[in-house]
Every structure is written in C-alpha cells, then in structure tokens.
Amino acid sequence: MVSTVQNPDVRQKDVERAVVVAVTTSAVFDSAAGEDEVHGGGAALPLLQALQKVNERLLEKNPAESLLFDVMLITTNSQQQQQSSRIISSTRHYGLEVSRFCFSSEEDFTENLVKNNVQLFLSTDRNEALQASHRGVLSALLDQQTASCPAEQLRVLFCGDTVTQPATGPTPASRQAAQGFSAQLGEMRRKFDSFDSPLSIILLTSRGGRDSCGRALRTLRSRGVGVDEAYCLAGAPQGPIVSVLQPHFTLSDGFCETEE
C-alpha cells in the first residue's frame, strides 16, 4: 500500500524542470528524540536545509526560476507511518520545504521512486540505496557525518575513480541517471558566481596521478559540470580529506573511467 500526500504549505515545483530528491524520513528525523508532536533532528536535517538554501538563492536571482530541488520524504517503517501527523508537524517545525510525503512498504518504495521521477535517492540504509540503484535510480548513502555538514551551502562530492556508494557497480540505467543528475547540478551551479555560491561541487580521485584527475575533470566538463575544488590523492586514504570537505553526499557510481 502506497500513500502520497502533498504538502499544502509548500508551492509545488514544475514537474518538467524540478530535480526530485527523495530522502528517507528516518535520515531526516530522530524518532527517539524530540518532544510532544515534534521529532528530533536527524543526520540529514542540514542536507535538507542546504537544498532549500540553493532554492532560495535561485529564486532571489530569478523569481520565475523552475530548475529547483523538489524534496520528497519517503517512509517505509510501519511504526513511523503510524506517526504521519508527527512527521508532517516536524517538517513544519524545522521550516523544511518538503513537497510530498510518501508512505510506502519496504517492498514497494522503489516503485514509488520511479513513479515520482526521483533523480536522487538518499538513505542511511545501505540495502535501500542498493535496491533503488538496481531500479535505475541514482542513490547515495548518508552517514552520521552528514549531521555536521553546513546548512548554508550544499556540498556534493564526485568520487572519480571508485565505486563505494552503493557497494556494487552501476547498472546502465543508474549510470544514465547519474549523467542526467550531474548535468542538472552543473546547470544549477552555473547560475551562481565563482564565490559565495550556495552550491559547491568537489571532485576527488583516489588512484592515479594528475592524468587520472584530468580525465575525471574533462568527463564532468563534457556534461556541463564545473568543479569548485579538485583533489588528487594518488593512493592516499580518503578519510582525512573527506572529513575536512564535509560533503553532504558522495556520488561514486563510476561516472568516469580513470583506468589506464
């Protein structure tokens, strides 16, 4: 059984142009925290605030802008579904611009992602991310580090030579979805100046040297994606630099080949 509820507090986005991002409710809210009718904030709360900041800045530049993030919360936990009013109240409490709430079974949630033309699915559950990826929906895994990311700037990390999230190689459909999403992201980024942008795109290559990084840069540029920062680790561990960069999520679907 799938139920989708539109949020009457939010102006609905242009279905032809909006970039639909689905985030699991359990990643956004901590059902074990909070009080009364409001959940505590979860790991993905700064992420939603950063997505919203990009929208706000785009609309400041052009009130008629239609290329905006369209956020949907999806709930597959049956216990959370019984608290749907609390989820909606929590969204209102934090001032989150969520267009739709989807309540779905674990078996049917990927069907709903496809039905709603979701371009990016974000979850703290690796199995959910894998299921979505297998249906051709670009997916990324969130972790607790997301909770410390900035709320004023969306930071997206492209990992140019590894496949780490999800943990299996991309399907042709998910690769195509990744290319489409990166092109939309690049178009958004071009609407802002080099400095003081609410959206930052970062490239990281783990293996190889400057040639590997250069190939990854050229791949992104061929898709209209400009990069704000680029790092070539040449075999060094990712952990230290990633903790400093604080990306909200990492796209590592094998979108560019850097093998010799």
Short mmCIF file of C-alpha atoms in Angstrom, two decimals:
data_model
loop_
_atom_site.label_atom_id
_atom_site.label_comp_id
_atom_site.label_asym_id
_atom_site.label_seq_id
_atom_site.Cartn_x
_atom_site.Cartn_y
_atom_site.Cartn_z
CA MET A 1 0.00 0.00 0.00
CA VAL A 2 1.41 3.38 -1.06
CA SER A 3 0.09 6.73 0.05
CA THR A 4 1.46 10.05 -1.21
CA VAL A 5 0.37 13.30 0.43
CA GLN A 6 1.14 16.72 -0.98
CA ASN A 7 2.25 19.40 1.46
CA PRO A 8 -0.27 22.28 1.24
CA ASP A 9 2.23 24.61 2.95
CA VAL A 10 4.65 24.41 0.00
CA ARG A 11 4.21 25.65 -3.53
CA GLN A 12 4.57 22.62 -5.81
CA LYS A 13 7.51 22.62 -8.24
CA ASP A 14 7.47 22.47 -12.04
CA VAL A 15 7.32 18.74 -12.83
CA GLU A 16 9.15 19.24 -16.12
CA ARG A 17 12.17 21.06 -14.66
CA ALA A 18 12.44 20.29 -10.96
CA VAL A 19 15.17 17.99 -9.65
CA VAL A 20 13.33 15.50 -7.45
CA VAL A 21 15.28 14.36 -4.38
CA ALA A 22 13.77 11.67 -2.14
CA VAL A 23 15.13 11.30 1.39
CA THR A 24 14.08 8.69 3.93
CA THR A 25 12.26 10.11 6.93
CA SER A 26 14.47 8.13 9.31
CA ALA A 27 17.50 10.01 7.95
CA VAL A 28 15.91 13.43 8.47
CA PHE A 29 14.30 12.92 11.87
CA ASP A 30 15.26 11.07 15.02
CA SER A 31 12.04 9.46 16.22
CA ALA A 32 13.64 8.62 19.58
CA ALA A 33 14.32 12.29 20.33
CA GLY A 34 12.19 15.40 20.44
CA GLU A 35 9.09 16.15 22.44
CA ASP A 36 5.32 16.46 22.04
CA GLU A 37 4.48 16.36 18.32
CA VAL A 38 8.00 17.07 17.02
CA HIS A 39 10.77 14.60 16.23
CA GLY A 40 14.38 15.42 16.94
CA GLY A 41 16.66 16.36 14.06
CA GLY A 42 18.42 13.52 12.26
CA ALA A 43 21.62 13.24 10.24
CA ALA A 44 20.08 14.58 7.02
CA LEU A 45 18.50 17.71 8.51
CA PRO A 46 21.40 20.00 7.41
CA LEU A 47 21.18 18.43 3.94
CA LEU A 48 17.55 19.45 3.52
CA GLN A 49 18.34 22.92 4.81
CA ALA A 50 21.19 23.22 2.29
CA LEU A 51 18.93 22.08 -0.59
CA GLN A 52 16.45 24.71 0.49
CA LYS A 53 19.16 27.39 0.59
CA VAL A 54 20.03 26.63 -3.05
CA ASN A 55 16.36 27.05 -3.99
CA GLU A 56 16.10 30.33 -2.07
CA ARG A 57 19.17 31.78 -3.76
CA LEU A 58 18.00 30.67 -7.21
CA LEU A 59 14.64 32.37 -6.66
CA GLU A 60 16.38 35.53 -5.42
CA LYS A 61 18.20 35.71 -8.75
CA ASN A 62 15.11 34.84 -10.78
CA PRO A 63 11.65 34.65 -9.15
CA ALA A 64 10.44 32.65 -12.16
CA GLU A 65 13.18 30.01 -11.85
CA SER A 66 11.87 26.48 -12.39
CA LEU A 67 15.10 24.48 -12.05
CA LEU A 68 14.76 23.85 -8.32
CA PHE A 69 15.19 20.96 -5.91
CA ASP A 70 11.89 19.22 -5.20
CA VAL A 71 12.18 17.30 -1.92
CA MET A 72 10.08 14.26 -1.08
CA LEU A 73 10.20 12.41 2.24
CA ILE A 74 9.65 8.67 1.98
CA THR A 75 8.74 6.47 4.95
CA THR A 76 8.99 2.67 4.79
CA ASN A 77 8.95 1.99 8.53
CA SER A 78 5.47 0.85 9.56
CA GLN A 79 5.80 2.32 13.04
CA GLN A 80 6.77 5.72 11.64
CA GLN A 81 3.86 5.57 9.21
CA GLN A 82 1.51 5.45 12.18
CA GLN A 83 3.05 8.77 13.23
CA SER A 84 2.45 10.54 9.92
CA SER A 85 1.00 13.63 11.61
CA ARG A 86 4.13 13.93 13.74
CA ILE A 87 6.34 13.71 10.66
CA ILE A 88 4.39 16.49 8.96
CA SER A 89 4.44 18.59 12.14
CA SER A 90 8.19 18.09 12.46
CA THR A 91 8.70 19.26 8.89
CA ARG A 92 6.73 22.40 9.68
CA HIS A 93 8.62 22.90 12.96
CA TYR A 94 12.01 22.93 11.22
CA GLY A 95 10.73 25.06 8.34
CA LEU A 96 11.59 22.41 5.75
CA GLU A 97 10.35 22.83 2.19
CA VAL A 98 9.10 19.30 1.56
CA SER A 99 6.68 19.00 -1.35
CA ARG A 100 5.37 15.48 -0.74
CA PHE A 101 5.24 12.78 1.90
CA CYS A 102 5.25 9.19 0.69
CA PHE A 103 4.29 6.31 2.98
CA SER A 104 5.22 3.01 1.39
CA SER A 105 6.01 -0.59 2.27
CA GLU A 106 9.60 -1.76 2.04
CA GLU A 107 8.63 -3.87 -0.97
CA ASP A 108 7.03 -1.03 -2.92
CA PHE A 109 9.18 2.01 -2.20
CA THR A 110 11.38 1.70 -5.31
CA GLU A 111 8.25 1.62 -7.49
CA ASN A 112 7.23 4.91 -5.92
CA LEU A 113 10.65 6.43 -6.61
CA VAL A 114 10.24 5.63 -10.30
CA LYS A 115 6.63 6.83 -10.34
CA ASN A 116 7.64 10.19 -8.88
CA ASN A 117 10.56 10.61 -11.30
CA VAL A 118 13.07 10.75 -8.45
CA GLN A 119 16.50 11.79 -9.72
CA LEU A 120 18.35 11.18 -6.45
CA PHE A 121 17.51 8.91 -3.53
CA LEU A 122 19.27 9.39 -0.19
CA SER A 123 19.16 6.98 2.74
CA THR A 124 21.15 5.85 5.75
CA ASP A 125 20.20 2.25 4.92
CA ARG A 126 22.66 0.60 2.52
CA ASN A 127 20.12 -2.04 1.46
CA GLU A 128 17.57 0.64 0.49
CA ALA A 129 20.22 2.50 -1.51
CA LEU A 130 21.14 -0.69 -3.35
CA GLN A 131 17.51 -1.52 -4.13
CA ALA A 132 16.94 1.94 -5.58
CA SER A 133 20.15 1.75 -7.60
CA HIS A 134 19.08 -1.58 -9.09
CA ARG A 135 15.87 0.10 -10.27
CA GLY A 136 17.94 2.70 -12.10
CA VAL A 137 17.53 5.48 -9.53
CA LEU A 138 20.72 7.33 -8.64
CA SER A 139 21.35 6.68 -4.95
CA ALA A 140 23.76 7.78 -2.26
CA LEU A 141 24.32 6.56 1.26
CA LEU A 142 24.21 9.03 4.14
CA ASP A 143 26.01 8.61 7.45
CA GLN A 144 26.25 10.40 10.79
CA GLN A 145 28.93 12.74 9.42
CA THR A 146 26.16 14.37 7.39
CA ALA A 147 24.81 15.81 10.63
CA SER A 148 27.88 18.06 10.94
CA CYS A 149 27.72 19.37 7.37
CA PRO A 150 26.92 23.05 6.75
CA ALA A 151 23.30 24.09 6.32
CA GLU A 152 24.13 27.22 4.30
CA GLN A 153 25.91 25.53 1.38
CA LEU A 154 25.18 22.26 -0.41
CA ARG A 155 28.45 20.37 -0.89
CA VAL A 156 28.45 17.49 -3.40
CA LEU A 157 31.45 15.21 -3.81
CA PHE A 158 32.09 13.35 -7.06
CA CYS A 159 34.41 10.39 -6.50
CA GLY A 160 36.02 9.95 -9.88
CA ASP A 161 37.59 6.51 -9.76
CA THR A 162 35.90 4.36 -7.11
CA VAL A 163 32.52 2.74 -6.64
CA THR A 164 31.75 2.91 -2.93
CA GLN A 165 28.12 4.05 -2.54
CA PRO A 166 26.25 1.82 -3.22
CA ALA A 167 28.75 -1.03 -2.95
CA THR A 168 28.14 -2.65 -6.34
CA GLY A 169 28.86 -1.48 -9.85
CA PRO A 170 26.33 0.79 -11.56
CA THR A 171 23.68 -0.57 -13.88
CA PRO A 172 23.35 1.08 -17.31
CA ALA A 173 20.13 2.75 -16.11
CA SER A 174 21.74 4.14 -12.96
CA ARG A 175 24.75 5.36 -14.96
CA GLN A 176 22.38 7.22 -17.27
CA ALA A 177 20.56 8.63 -14.25
CA ALA A 178 23.89 9.81 -12.81
CA GLN A 179 24.76 11.61 -16.02
CA GLY A 180 21.38 13.34 -16.10
CA PHE A 181 21.57 14.42 -12.47
CA SER A 182 25.13 15.73 -12.80
CA ALA A 183 24.10 17.78 -15.84
CA GLN A 184 21.23 19.34 -13.87
CA LEU A 185 23.56 20.03 -10.96
CA GLY A 186 26.03 21.69 -13.30
CA GLU A 187 23.30 23.88 -14.77
CA MET A 188 22.32 25.00 -11.28
CA ARG A 189 25.94 25.77 -10.39
CA ARG A 190 26.40 27.95 -13.49
CA LYS A 191 23.66 30.26 -12.26
CA PHE A 192 25.94 31.45 -9.42
CA ASP A 193 29.23 33.31 -9.33
CA SER A 194 32.55 31.69 -8.52
CA PHE A 195 32.39 32.99 -4.98
CA ASP A 196 29.58 32.98 -2.44
CA SER A 197 27.71 30.12 -4.11
CA PRO A 198 25.18 28.06 -2.10
CA LEU A 199 26.26 25.03 -4.16
CA SER A 200 29.80 23.65 -4.23
CA ILE A 201 30.89 20.77 -6.47
CA ILE A 202 34.02 18.86 -5.47
CA LEU A 203 35.98 16.21 -7.38
CA LEU A 204 38.18 13.64 -5.67
CA THR A 205 40.28 10.93 -7.32
CA SER A 206 41.88 8.32 -5.09
CA ARG A 207 44.08 6.40 -7.52
CA GLY A 208 46.50 7.52 -10.18
CA GLY A 209 48.06 10.93 -10.56
CA ARG A 210 47.24 14.17 -12.29
CA ASP A 211 46.26 12.39 -15.51
CA SER A 212 43.50 10.48 -13.71
CA CYS A 213 42.19 13.67 -12.15
CA GLY A 214 42.39 15.43 -15.50
CA ARG A 215 40.32 12.74 -17.21
CA ALA A 216 37.69 12.97 -14.50
CA LEU A 217 37.58 16.76 -14.85
CA ARG A 218 37.17 16.50 -18.61
CA THR A 219 34.35 13.97 -18.19
CA LEU A 220 32.46 16.30 -15.88
CA ARG A 221 33.05 19.33 -18.09
CA SER A 222 31.75 17.41 -21.10
CA ARG A 223 28.48 17.10 -19.17
CA GLY A 224 28.39 20.77 -18.30
CA VAL A 225 29.62 20.33 -14.74
CA GLY A 226 32.11 22.85 -13.43
CA VAL A 227 34.15 21.91 -10.37
CA ASP A 228 34.88 24.27 -7.49
CA GLU A 229 37.57 22.11 -5.90
CA ALA A 230 39.56 19.11 -7.16
CA TYR A 231 41.79 16.77 -5.16
CA CYS A 232 44.12 14.05 -6.42
CA LEU A 233 45.05 11.69 -3.58
CA ALA A 234 47.36 9.39 -5.60
CA GLY A 235 46.68 6.45 -3.30
CA ALA A 236 46.40 8.33 -0.01
CA PRO A 237 43.40 7.47 2.23
CA GLN A 238 40.19 9.40 1.61
CA GLY A 239 39.04 9.70 5.21
CA PRO A 240 41.06 12.74 6.38
CA ILE A 241 40.29 14.96 3.38
CA VAL A 242 36.62 13.94 3.25
CA SER A 243 36.19 14.85 6.93
CA VAL A 244 37.53 18.32 6.14
CA LEU A 245 35.49 18.79 2.94
CA GLN A 246 32.23 17.81 4.71
CA PRO A 247 30.22 16.76 1.64
CA HIS A 248 26.52 16.19 2.22
CA PHE A 249 26.69 13.14 -0.05
CA THR A 250 29.08 11.40 -2.39
CA LEU A 251 28.31 10.32 -5.94
CA SER A 252 30.54 7.40 -6.78
CA ASP A 253 28.69 5.45 -9.41
CA GLY A 254 31.66 5.05 -11.75
CA PHE A 255 30.60 8.07 -13.79
CA CYS A 256 34.07 8.44 -15.27
CA GLU A 257 36.74 5.91 -16.11
CA THR A 258 40.25 6.69 -14.93
CA GLU A 259 41.94 3.39 -15.50
CA GLU A 260 44.99 3.33 -17.72
#
